[in-house]
Short mmCIF file of C-alpha atoms in Angstrom, two decimals:
data_model
loop_
_atom_site.label_atom_id
_atom_site.label_comp_id
_atom_site.label_asym_id
_atom_site.label_seq_id
_atom_site.Cartn_x
_atom_site.Cartn_y
_atom_site.Cartn_z
CA GLN A 26 2.84 14.95 10.88
CA VAL A 27 3.28 11.20 11.09
CA GLN A 28 6.55 9.91 9.67
CA LEU A 29 7.69 6.33 9.13
CA GLN A 30 11.24 5.17 8.48
CA GLU A 31 12.34 1.69 7.48
CA SER A 32 15.73 0.35 8.54
CA GLY A 33 17.61 -2.89 8.10
CA PRO A 34 20.13 -4.71 5.91
CA GLY A 35 20.01 -3.99 2.21
CA LEU A 36 21.50 -7.35 1.28
CA VAL A 37 20.35 -10.75 2.49
CA LYS A 38 21.66 -14.15 1.45
CA PRO A 39 19.33 -16.78 -0.03
CA SER A 40 17.69 -19.04 2.58
CA GLU A 41 18.35 -16.51 5.35
CA THR A 42 15.87 -14.26 7.16
CA LEU A 43 15.10 -10.71 6.06
CA SER A 44 14.58 -8.38 9.04
CA LEU A 45 13.32 -4.81 8.84
CA THR A 46 12.14 -2.30 11.40
CA CYS A 47 9.81 0.67 10.95
CA THR A 48 10.21 3.56 13.36
CA VAL A 49 7.19 5.82 13.75
CA SER A 50 7.44 9.48 14.74
CA GLY A 51 4.78 12.14 15.10
CA GLY A 52 2.30 9.48 16.09
CA SER A 53 1.98 6.39 18.23
CA VAL A 54 1.67 2.76 17.21
CA SER A 55 -0.33 2.41 20.44
CA SER A 56 -2.97 4.93 19.40
CA GLY A 57 -5.42 2.12 18.87
CA SER A 58 -6.95 3.63 15.76
CA TYR A 59 -4.83 2.00 13.08
CA TYR A 60 -3.24 -1.15 11.82
CA TRP A 61 0.44 -0.86 10.87
CA SER A 62 1.36 -2.48 7.57
CA TRP A 63 4.17 -3.80 5.42
CA ILE A 64 3.94 -3.60 1.62
CA ARG A 65 6.59 -4.52 -0.94
CA GLN A 66 7.36 -3.78 -4.59
CA PRO A 67 9.77 -5.88 -6.68
CA PRO A 68 11.88 -3.79 -9.06
CA GLY A 69 9.77 -2.66 -12.00
CA LYS A 70 6.66 -4.41 -10.69
CA GLY A 71 3.53 -3.65 -8.72
CA LEU A 72 2.68 -3.42 -5.05
CA GLU A 73 2.05 -6.44 -2.83
CA TRP A 74 0.46 -6.30 0.62
CA ILE A 75 2.51 -8.38 3.09
CA GLY A 76 0.47 -7.96 6.25
CA TYR A 77 -0.33 -5.78 9.22
CA ILE A 78 -0.27 -5.66 12.99
CA TYR A 79 -2.33 -3.96 15.68
CA TYR A 80 -0.65 -2.56 18.76
CA SER A 81 -2.08 -5.42 20.81
CA GLY A 82 -0.06 -7.82 18.67
CA SER A 83 -2.85 -9.23 16.54
CA THR A 84 -1.74 -9.79 12.96
CA ASN A 85 -3.04 -10.58 9.49
CA TYR A 86 -0.82 -11.85 6.68
CA ASN A 87 -0.99 -12.34 2.94
CA PRO A 88 -1.65 -16.09 2.50
CA SER A 89 1.04 -16.28 -0.18
CA LEU A 90 3.66 -15.31 2.40
CA LYS A 91 2.03 -16.42 5.64
CA SER A 92 4.26 -19.43 6.27
CA ARG A 93 7.38 -17.23 6.15
CA VAL A 94 6.24 -13.89 7.62
CA THR A 95 6.24 -12.56 11.15
CA ILE A 96 5.26 -9.00 12.01
CA SER A 97 5.80 -7.77 15.55
CA VAL A 98 5.38 -4.51 17.46
CA ASP A 99 7.42 -2.81 20.17
CA THR A 100 5.25 -0.10 21.68
CA SER A 101 8.02 1.07 24.01
CA LYS A 102 10.16 2.00 21.00
CA ASN A 103 7.22 3.05 18.80
CA GLN A 104 8.35 0.54 16.21
CA PHE A 105 7.03 -2.45 14.31
CA SER A 106 9.07 -5.05 12.50
CA LEU A 107 9.01 -7.53 9.65
CA LYS A 108 10.75 -10.88 9.43
CA LEU A 109 10.64 -12.94 6.25
CA SER A 110 12.33 -16.31 6.41
CA SER A 111 13.86 -18.57 3.77
CA VAL A 112 14.23 -15.74 1.28
CA THR A 113 14.95 -16.23 -2.41
CA ALA A 114 15.73 -13.86 -5.25
CA ALA A 115 11.96 -13.46 -5.72
CA ASP A 116 11.87 -11.58 -2.41
CA THR A 117 14.12 -8.83 -3.77
CA ALA A 118 12.00 -5.71 -3.50
CA VAL A 119 11.54 -2.27 -2.04
CA TYR A 120 9.86 -2.80 1.30
CA TYR A 121 7.54 -0.08 2.62
CA CYS A 122 5.98 0.34 6.02
CA ALA A 123 2.73 2.26 6.16
CA ARG A 124 -0.03 3.36 8.52
CA GLY A 125 -3.42 1.84 7.92
CA PRO A 126 -6.06 0.79 7.49
CA HIS A 127 -8.30 1.98 10.32
CA TYR A 128 -8.69 -0.67 13.01
CA TYR A 129 -12.46 -0.38 13.58
CA ASP A 130 -13.69 -0.93 10.04
CA SER A 131 -10.63 -1.40 7.80
CA SER A 132 -11.38 1.88 6.04
CA GLY A 133 -9.06 4.67 5.04
CA GLY A 134 -6.36 2.93 3.04
CA TRP A 135 -2.68 3.56 3.82
CA ASP A 136 -2.28 7.27 4.48
CA TYR A 137 1.35 7.57 5.59
CA TRP A 138 4.24 5.63 4.06
CA GLY A 139 7.92 5.27 4.75
CA GLN A 140 10.33 6.13 1.96
CA GLY A 141 10.97 2.44 1.33
CA THR A 142 14.12 0.37 1.56
CA LEU A 143 15.54 -1.88 -1.15
CA VAL A 144 16.38 -5.36 0.02
CA THR A 145 18.35 -7.50 -2.41
CA VAL A 146 18.55 -11.25 -1.96
CA SER A 147 21.85 -12.47 -3.35
CA SER A 148 24.82 -14.54 -2.31
CA GLN B 108 -6.15 -13.86 -4.01
CA SER B 109 -5.96 -12.53 -7.60
CA ALA B 110 -4.76 -9.04 -8.29
CA LEU B 111 -7.26 -6.45 -9.42
CA THR B 112 -7.20 -5.66 -13.14
CA GLN B 113 -6.02 -2.27 -14.34
CA PRO B 114 -5.05 -1.13 -17.84
CA ALA B 115 -1.29 -1.16 -18.25
CA SER B 116 -1.22 2.36 -19.60
CA VAL B 117 -3.38 5.38 -20.31
CA SER B 118 -2.49 8.73 -21.80
CA GLY B 119 -3.96 12.16 -22.23
CA SER B 120 -3.07 15.70 -23.17
CA PRO B 121 -2.77 18.55 -20.69
CA GLY B 122 -6.17 19.84 -19.71
CA GLN B 123 -7.99 16.68 -20.70
CA SER B 124 -9.63 14.15 -18.41
CA ILE B 125 -8.70 10.50 -18.12
CA THR B 126 -10.19 7.55 -16.26
CA ILE B 127 -8.36 4.52 -14.93
CA SER B 128 -10.42 1.42 -14.22
CA CYS B 129 -9.86 -1.21 -11.55
CA THR B 130 -11.85 -4.41 -11.98
CA GLY B 131 -12.28 -7.03 -9.32
CA THR B 132 -15.04 -9.33 -8.15
CA SER B 133 -17.98 -9.32 -5.78
CA SER B 134 -15.54 -10.60 -3.15
CA ASP B 135 -13.46 -7.46 -3.21
CA VAL B 136 -14.25 -4.28 -5.18
CA GLY B 137 -17.93 -5.10 -5.58
CA GLY B 138 -18.45 -6.19 -2.01
CA TYR B 139 -16.88 -3.38 -0.04
CA ASN B 140 -16.49 0.39 -0.19
CA TYR B 141 -12.84 0.10 0.78
CA VAL B 142 -11.18 0.85 -2.54
CA SER B 143 -8.21 3.21 -2.44
CA TRP B 144 -5.97 4.72 -5.13
CA TYR B 145 -2.26 5.54 -4.97
CA GLN B 146 -0.02 7.71 -7.11
CA GLN B 147 3.63 6.74 -7.40
CA HIS B 148 6.31 8.79 -9.07
CA PRO B 149 9.56 7.04 -10.04
CA GLY B 150 11.73 6.24 -7.04
CA LYS B 151 9.14 7.55 -4.59
CA ALA B 152 6.75 5.98 -2.12
CA PRO B 153 3.10 5.65 -3.11
CA LYS B 154 0.81 8.53 -2.13
CA LEU B 155 -2.81 8.05 -1.10
CA MET B 156 -5.06 9.93 -3.55
CA ILE B 157 -8.50 8.42 -2.89
CA TYR B 158 -9.79 6.26 -0.04
CA ASP B 159 -13.05 4.44 0.56
CA VAL B 160 -13.99 4.67 -3.15
CA SER B 161 -14.48 8.42 -3.42
CA ASN B 162 -12.93 10.29 -0.51
CA ARG B 163 -9.97 12.63 -0.99
CA PRO B 164 -7.39 13.05 1.78
CA SER B 165 -6.65 16.57 2.86
CA GLY B 166 -4.24 18.22 0.45
CA VAL B 167 -5.11 16.13 -2.60
CA SER B 168 -6.32 18.18 -5.56
CA ASN B 169 -10.03 18.07 -6.32
CA ARG B 170 -9.03 17.20 -9.89
CA PHE B 171 -8.83 13.63 -8.59
CA SER B 172 -12.08 11.77 -8.04
CA GLY B 173 -13.13 8.17 -7.47
CA SER B 174 -16.23 6.13 -8.09
CA LYS B 175 -17.46 2.56 -8.24
CA SER B 176 -20.02 0.63 -10.24
CA GLY B 177 -20.49 -3.04 -9.54
CA ASN B 178 -17.12 -4.80 -9.51
CA THR B 179 -15.25 -1.92 -11.16
CA ALA B 180 -13.80 1.13 -9.45
CA SER B 181 -12.54 4.15 -11.35
CA LEU B 182 -10.13 7.00 -10.80
CA THR B 183 -10.74 10.12 -12.87
CA ILE B 184 -8.21 12.90 -13.23
CA SER B 185 -9.54 16.08 -14.76
CA GLY B 186 -7.54 18.99 -16.10
CA LEU B 187 -4.48 16.80 -16.66
CA GLN B 188 -1.18 18.36 -15.69
CA ALA B 189 2.36 17.27 -16.44
CA GLU B 190 2.90 16.49 -12.75
CA ASP B 191 0.14 13.86 -12.89
CA GLU B 192 2.39 11.61 -14.98
CA ALA B 193 3.01 8.66 -12.70
CA ASP B 194 1.98 5.10 -11.94
CA TYR B 195 -1.40 4.60 -10.30
CA TYR B 196 -2.46 1.63 -8.21
CA CYS B 197 -5.83 0.63 -6.84
CA SER B 198 -6.37 -1.53 -3.77
CA SER B 199 -9.35 -3.22 -2.21
CA TYR B 200 -10.33 -5.02 0.96
CA THR B 201 -11.50 -8.58 0.34
CA SER B 202 -13.94 -11.06 1.82
CA SER B 203 -10.99 -13.00 3.22
CA SER B 204 -10.11 -9.97 5.38
CA LEU B 205 -7.08 -9.43 3.19
CA TRP B 206 -5.91 -6.66 0.89
CA VAL B 207 -5.18 -6.86 -2.82
CA PHE B 208 -3.64 -4.38 -5.28
CA GLY B 209 -4.14 -3.82 -8.96
CA GLY B 210 -1.23 -4.34 -11.31
CA GLY B 211 -0.76 -0.61 -11.80
CA THR B 212 -1.39 1.83 -14.64
CA LYS B 213 1.22 4.10 -16.17
CA LEU B 214 -0.23 7.50 -16.96
CA THR B 215 1.51 9.47 -19.69
CA VAL B 216 0.74 13.14 -20.17
CA LEU B 217 1.37 13.83 -23.85
#
């Protein structure tokens, strides 16, 4: 059973950089079959796709966040990470890491999710 | 990229069937068979219920089914149960090689 777990600070100051890590167990980020994604949800609002990474390091980002987002992967630790710079209160959200979609044809959706971590942007 | 359009809320009585729509464009829902549906209970992570328009992951009840016609995808839940009360989100791949979600639909079981 694949499990994902987000970790990182729950409080970030405005203008600083939000940093989160997703640790994968029961599976490998290097499997080659999947992209590994970040998705967020502001309190009381809907889901927003942030972006994804392949184990090789290739990435794809939501254009609305692209100038501020960096997703990276550490295959030796079976982890992938999110950095979001110059944060504002609008970036306050529950941040989820998830497995998917499939690398070869972008099918399959996001089949395994972390429990999510609330990041609040406030001074 | 605009969000997909879902009704804000739907409701039904136990045992009934309901359908949630997800409307996009020919650049997303209508152009690809990569529509997925997620169930989210309060305070929980989303759960994949349908992928690639109409496929159910292992372990998901066959009361959940998906379909697509033109630019609109649909999630149907038959034999409504109290445990189905949740928020539901659709998502689609787009022509820009990006992913977009619907705004979410709150399902109330009366």
